[in-house]
Amino acid sequence: MTSTRNERKEIFNSRLAALAMMAACGGSLALAQGPLVPVDGGADAPAAAPTAAPQQFQIPAGSLSEGLEAYHKATGIGVSVKIGKERLATFQTPGVSGSYTDAAALTKLLEGTGLSAQFVSEHEAIVTIRHMDAVDVTAGLQDEMPLAKFTEPLLDTPQTVSVVPKFILEDQGTSTLKDALRNVPGISMAAGESGAQGDNLTIRGFTARNDIFLDGIRDFGSYYRDSFNFEAVEALEGPAGVQFGRGSTGGVINQESKVPQAQQFVRIGTQFGTDATRRITADINEPLPDVAGGAVVRVNIMGQEGGVAGRPFDALRRFGLAPSLELGMNSKAPFTLSYLHMSENDTPDYGLPWFYNKLAPGVSRHAYFGFPDQNYLRTNADILTAKAAYNFTPNVSLQTIARAANYPRSVQITEPQICTAPSASTPVGGWVTALPTSSINTTQTCPYVPGAVNPSSILVNRNQIQVKSVEGDLWDQTQIVARFRTFGIRHSFVGGVEGGQEISNPIRYSYTISSANTVPSTTLINPNTAAVFSGTGYITSVVHTKVESVGLYFVDTVHLGRFFELSGGMRWDRMDTGYNIYQPVAPPAGGTVTATVLTNGVPGLSLVESQPTYRAALVFKPNSHGSVYFDYGTSFNPAAESISLSATLTSAGLKPEENESYELGAKYSFFAEKLQVEGAIFRTEKDNARETSATNSTLTVNAGNQAVKGIQVSAVGRLPQGMDLVVGYAYLDSRVISSPDYPTSVGQPLANVPTQTFNFFATHRVPSHVIVGVGGNYVGSRTASSTVPFIPLTYGPATTFAAGSAPCGTASTTTCYQVLSTAEKQVPGYWVFNAMVKRPVTDRLELQANVYNALNRFYIDLPHPSHLIPGAGVSALIGVNFKF
């Protein structure tokens, strides 16, 4: 029994009220900090620990910058600080008084600041933000990856790394991962597949549906990710297989969570806007310095309800809770326990129907083809994470992160369809065995012909996508980070092991009997949203999949003097997949059978896949502000990558997809590291690309090779006069290189890959302390499918041939239709513009307004081979932000 929209609203309002009460708790204002710039350090020297002999220190409490100068005079150790001079001036030190070793004295000097020190030689130490998240980083640019797998600053990391910082997310009023990634060139969005909802995207031309990570561990649940607990979002484009494992063809996305910080604060944000949108967030951080060697509790909470501009029946209802606890913040062995709960209870929308190669004619952008009280998307993500570290010496540490995650979902969504699409492209002059069929009843020819149809006569099939599923994850990742010297050459080494268990248990349903949909259809021009839902539903399959995986990896960066760094790494992954599928009861007469009816056993498949991946890179550093690099890497996509196998034994013989990537790039920082710019040229090639068989839709086959080459440039800055900037451009040339099953697709672009993408967002302070911002996105046209890039539009009359001589079908075929015209099946490119204005009222209160799609453009945002989801129309949010 599904709940009505009113019942869902009552549940949400009770949660929102509880959130508002929690957010009313008080606290103190966090200290603002400035941008990142380096402070000169000491000279290089042979690797050695600082002196172990204690000495007397008398460094008074006060400014941390003055304390570090006094420390340098007392010890002769140069300290390189990875934060800016302006920002350093905001830190205070408790001082050092008494007998300490050099290392202990520096640790004492940094106590309570959220900074940590690491000795790279007996004469040099580096001070950085501990975990890159232990202090408020919103006032500066991120200069390091938060993941210990990356030992070098972003400027020296040989890979395109686009960081979307928190200040950009806040200025844009961003609330989802999808919208955060619109700030990254080379990434495009797509609609969710029929069996998996949630965030779906491509990176540099290749699907990244399974390449989304949360704090370095794969976050593969089918849900829409909210940004309320994001510190930043990092898009690592290019070779990433050694660090992240399977997949990662075009790159990966890492969500960086908020964690406990050294300062006390409470931040509350509220947003109210068009489409009855209401959103409230609270971020509460409370240090407990006298508990367990320095404990901190942080809680982030979110509640939202609203609609989607231009889509009158869509509804979003989200609730999020993310508490975290850190113990031993000032010790050698900090421990963090965090939990994320993200629930969603939406009225979903699969948008508008295709009509052969384009959007159906005459359809309104506001049309809704579903059943508002019967369509639902309910997800509940529960993710428990424990992180621990032990610093044996300033140069050697052991780190581990363990996670238990559970992702239940329940879905019923209506997909509007008019005519069935062909399984393969046929060029002009080619022959086919049958004309397109009606989506309402696939035994009947589609009665609607392009260019000769009255839109008011078109009926739309309401295909029901119904799934209940639970995905789960038990995972551990343990690694050692070491800095050392061999023969006078400095190394930064990371090596680790990770592994665990992933499960997926979907139950799928159908409403099709004897090739006809039992759910009532509706009209294209005036769909009946008040119709009572009816139809004969039944279970088509129950699936149980379990994957046990292990991965071993290492990356070593060798510092060859001042100008060059050489890095190399290797990884080995093994996946052991068990797959069972069955149908618990026989379907009704004429129903679809996708699995053997369960009698005395469960038919199953098993597949073991193992493969190494490699990476090598060379970095040239002409000065401390820039680098030029070349990077090469491999990765692979196993057959069970999506925690699923085909129900036929044929799939067990599939080869893994194998990928090679090359990238040549440069990075540079300007204006005292307030502006970071990077650019790259690249090529990625995929062998053994998997596609659905052209002759049997239940089979998956290796369909040839694909390649993407292109260029990408981006910049992010936090400049004076309130000017924040993020801008990026990518040119992607994607092609099918070879395809035995789909020869007509060779030379065609890959699915959902725009040739050009461009994004920008800039803010500037104007008189009266007002900050205004403007931004926009351009996404080029995209094809719907790599295997069926173009489709026939018109056909000749039925032509009869003698058996064995027909130019279509099999040896027994006698009737064929010649294709007279074809067209690309694609969605057009689009521009969207946004604007923002904000003004602080007091040092604790700020007002902000955002306008989205200011020109009210009608465009297709999320394409899918079977449906089209339009972008939201013009909308606005007014926010009030509090700091205590």
mmCIF file of N, CA and C in Angstrom, residues 830-881:
data_model
loop_
_atom_site.group_PDB
_atom_site.id
_atom_site.type_symbol
_atom_site.label_atom_id
_atom_site.label_comp_id
_atom_site.label_asym_id
_atom_site.label_seq_id
_atom_site.Cartn_x
_atom_site.Cartn_y
_atom_site.Cartn_z
ATOM 1 N N TYR A 830 22.383 23.540 -24.890
ATOM 2 C CA TYR A 830 21.638 24.599 -24.210
ATOM 3 C C TYR A 830 22.566 25.479 -23.370
ATOM 4 N N TRP A 831 22.106 26.686 -23.087
ATOM 5 C CA TRP A 831 22.701 27.617 -22.137
ATOM 6 C C TRP A 831 21.721 27.807 -20.979
ATOM 7 N N VAL A 832 22.258 27.907 -19.772
ATOM 8 C CA VAL A 832 21.461 28.263 -18.597
ATOM 9 C C VAL A 832 22.250 29.297 -17.801
ATOM 10 N N PHE A 833 21.548 30.338 -17.304
ATOM 11 C CA PHE A 833 22.207 31.402 -16.549
ATOM 12 C C PHE A 833 21.577 31.521 -15.162
ATOM 13 N N ASN A 834 22.437 31.780 -14.172
ATOM 14 C CA ASN A 834 22.007 31.914 -12.785
ATOM 15 C C ASN A 834 22.563 33.205 -12.195
ATOM 16 N N ALA A 835 21.962 33.669 -11.105
ATOM 17 C CA ALA A 835 22.423 34.896 -10.465
ATOM 18 C C ALA A 835 22.278 34.779 -8.954
ATOM 19 N N MET A 836 23.067 35.582 -8.246
ATOM 20 C CA MET A 836 23.061 35.558 -6.787
ATOM 21 C C MET A 836 23.339 36.956 -6.246
ATOM 22 N N VAL A 837 22.754 37.290 -5.102
ATOM 23 C CA VAL A 837 23.081 38.507 -4.367
ATOM 24 C C VAL A 837 23.011 38.184 -2.882
ATOM 25 N N LYS A 838 23.985 38.668 -2.122
ATOM 26 C CA LYS A 838 23.960 38.453 -0.679
ATOM 27 C C LYS A 838 24.551 39.662 0.024
ATOM 28 N N ARG A 839 24.128 39.832 1.260
ATOM 29 C CA ARG A 839 24.609 40.948 2.054
ATOM 30 C C ARG A 839 24.608 40.563 3.523
ATOM 31 N N PRO A 840 25.751 40.762 4.207
ATOM 32 C CA PRO A 840 25.759 40.560 5.654
ATOM 33 C C PRO A 840 25.010 41.691 6.348
ATOM 34 N N VAL A 841 24.127 41.331 7.249
ATOM 35 C CA VAL A 841 23.401 42.322 8.043
ATOM 36 C C VAL A 841 24.183 42.657 9.297
ATOM 37 N N THR A 842 24.682 41.621 9.975
ATOM 38 C CA THR A 842 25.596 41.759 11.096
ATOM 39 C C THR A 842 26.692 40.723 10.904
ATOM 40 N N ASP A 843 27.621 40.633 11.849
ATOM 41 C CA ASP A 843 28.659 39.617 11.711
ATOM 42 C C ASP A 843 28.115 38.227 11.958
ATOM 43 N N ARG A 844 26.849 38.117 12.354
ATOM 44 C CA ARG A 844 26.258 36.806 12.589
ATOM 45 C C ARG A 844 25.061 36.514 11.693
ATOM 46 N N LEU A 845 24.649 37.459 10.909
ATOM 47 C CA LEU A 845 23.444 37.298 10.104
ATOM 48 C C LEU A 845 23.723 37.749 8.675
ATOM 49 N N GLU A 846 23.296 36.920 7.712
ATOM 50 C CA GLU A 846 23.521 37.205 6.303
ATOM 51 C C GLU A 846 22.270 36.851 5.514
ATOM 52 N N LEU A 847 21.939 37.683 4.556
ATOM 53 C CA LEU A 847 20.821 37.439 3.650
ATOM 54 C C LEU A 847 21.361 37.070 2.279
ATOM 55 N N GLN A 848 20.688 36.153 1.591
ATOM 56 C CA GLN A 848 21.150 35.713 0.286
ATOM 57 C C GLN A 848 19.962 35.338 -0.584
ATOM 58 N N ALA A 849 20.044 35.691 -1.853
ATOM 59 C CA ALA A 849 19.005 35.318 -2.817
ATOM 60 C C ALA A 849 19.672 34.737 -4.059
ATOM 61 N N ASN A 850 19.104 33.659 -4.583
ATOM 62 C CA ASN A 850 19.606 33.004 -5.789
ATOM 63 C C ASN A 850 18.483 32.863 -6.798
ATOM 64 N N VAL A 851 18.808 33.108 -8.071
ATOM 65 C CA VAL A 851 17.869 32.886 -9.171
ATOM 66 C C VAL A 851 18.497 31.873 -10.109
ATOM 67 N N TYR A 852 17.727 30.854 -10.472
ATOM 68 C CA TYR A 852 18.217 29.783 -11.333
ATOM 69 C C TYR A 852 17.462 29.793 -12.660
ATOM 70 N N ASN A 853 18.203 29.475 -13.740
ATOM 71 C CA ASN A 853 17.628 29.513 -15.086
ATOM 72 C C ASN A 853 16.885 30.832 -15.290
ATOM 73 N N ALA A 854 17.632 31.916 -15.121
ATOM 74 C CA ALA A 854 17.033 33.253 -15.097
ATOM 75 C C ALA A 854 16.257 33.578 -16.368
ATOM 76 N N LEU A 855 16.641 33.007 -17.511
ATOM 77 C CA LEU A 855 15.947 33.278 -18.771
ATOM 78 C C LEU A 855 14.842 32.264 -19.058
ATOM 79 N N ASN A 856 14.589 31.375 -18.090
ATOM 80 C CA ASN A 856 13.511 30.386 -18.204
ATOM 81 C C ASN A 856 13.641 29.534 -19.468
ATOM 82 N N ARG A 857 14.860 29.084 -19.747
ATOM 83 C CA ARG A 857 15.106 28.252 -20.933
ATOM 84 C C ARG A 857 14.458 26.873 -20.766
ATOM 85 N N PHE A 858 13.886 26.372 -21.860
ATOM 86 C CA PHE A 858 13.353 25.008 -21.901
ATOM 87 C C PHE A 858 14.414 24.137 -22.562
ATOM 88 N N TYR A 859 14.930 23.166 -21.828
ATOM 89 C CA TYR A 859 16.006 22.326 -22.339
ATOM 90 C C TYR A 859 15.898 20.943 -21.718
ATOM 91 N N ILE A 860 16.548 19.973 -22.363
ATOM 92 C CA ILE A 860 16.605 18.621 -21.822
ATOM 93 C C ILE A 860 17.880 18.503 -20.994
ATOM 94 N N ASP A 861 17.694 18.251 -19.727
ATOM 95 C CA ASP A 861 18.820 18.185 -18.799
ATOM 96 C C ASP A 861 19.383 16.773 -18.689
ATOM 97 N N LEU A 862 18.488 15.786 -18.565
ATOM 98 C CA LEU A 862 18.915 14.412 -18.317
ATOM 99 C C LEU A 862 18.346 13.502 -19.408
ATOM 100 N N PRO A 863 19.147 13.193 -20.438
ATOM 101 C CA PRO A 863 18.652 12.314 -21.500
ATOM 102 C C PRO A 863 18.791 10.841 -21.133
ATOM 103 N N HIS A 864 17.936 10.038 -21.703
ATOM 104 C CA HIS A 864 17.945 8.580 -21.551
ATOM 105 C C HIS A 864 17.449 8.001 -22.874
ATOM 106 N N PRO A 865 17.911 6.832 -23.276
ATOM 107 C CA PRO A 865 17.436 6.268 -24.552
ATOM 108 C C PRO A 865 15.928 6.098 -24.640
ATOM 109 N N SER A 866 15.231 6.043 -23.486
ATOM 110 C CA SER A 866 13.788 5.791 -23.513
ATOM 111 C C SER A 866 12.944 6.946 -22.998
ATOM 112 N N HIS A 867 13.542 7.984 -22.415
ATOM 113 C CA HIS A 867 12.763 9.129 -21.946
ATOM 114 C C HIS A 867 13.665 10.349 -21.809
ATOM 115 N N LEU A 868 13.062 11.508 -21.610
ATOM 116 C CA LEU A 868 13.789 12.768 -21.560
ATOM 117 C C LEU A 868 13.309 13.583 -20.361
ATOM 118 N N ILE A 869 14.232 13.990 -19.507
ATOM 119 C CA ILE A 869 13.868 14.778 -18.333
ATOM 120 C C ILE A 869 14.281 16.227 -18.564
ATOM 121 N N PRO A 870 13.308 17.149 -18.601
ATOM 122 C CA PRO A 870 13.657 18.552 -18.842
ATOM 123 C C PRO A 870 14.273 19.200 -17.612
ATOM 124 N N GLY A 871 15.052 20.250 -17.842
ATOM 125 C CA GLY A 871 15.603 21.029 -16.750
ATOM 126 C C GLY A 871 14.533 21.881 -16.100
ATOM 127 N N ALA A 872 14.797 22.288 -14.867
ATOM 128 C CA ALA A 872 13.840 23.123 -14.145
ATOM 129 C C ALA A 872 13.730 24.491 -14.794
ATOM 130 N N GLY A 873 12.546 25.077 -14.726
ATOM 131 C CA GLY A 873 12.334 26.423 -15.230
ATOM 132 C C GLY A 873 12.902 27.462 -14.283
ATOM 133 N N VAL A 874 12.574 28.717 -14.517
ATOM 134 C CA VAL A 874 13.080 29.781 -13.667
ATOM 135 C C VAL A 874 12.555 29.599 -12.242
ATOM 136 N N SER A 875 13.451 29.788 -11.278
ATOM 137 C CA SER A 875 13.081 29.640 -9.870
ATOM 138 C C SER A 875 13.980 30.542 -9.036
ATOM 139 N N ALA A 876 13.572 30.757 -7.784
ATOM 140 C CA ALA A 876 14.339 31.632 -6.905
ATOM 141 C C ALA A 876 14.280 31.117 -5.477
ATOM 142 N N LEU A 877 15.357 31.362 -4.740
ATOM 143 C CA LEU A 877 15.443 31.027 -3.321
ATOM 144 C C LEU A 877 15.936 32.248 -2.557
ATOM 145 N N ILE A 878 15.332 32.502 -1.420
ATOM 146 C CA ILE A 878 15.800 33.543 -0.507
ATOM 147 C C ILE A 878 16.253 32.858 0.767
ATOM 148 N N GLY A 879 17.482 33.135 1.178
ATOM 149 C CA GLY A 879 18.065 32.458 2.323
ATOM 150 C C GLY A 879 18.466 33.420 3.422
ATOM 151 N N VAL A 880 18.388 32.919 4.642
ATOM 152 C CA VAL A 880 18.869 33.639 5.815
ATOM 153 C C VAL A 880 19.853 32.722 6.529
ATOM 154 N N ASN A 881 21.093 33.182 6.663
ATOM 155 C CA ASN A 881 22.147 32.381 7.271
ATOM 156 C C ASN A 881 22.566 32.987 8.603
#
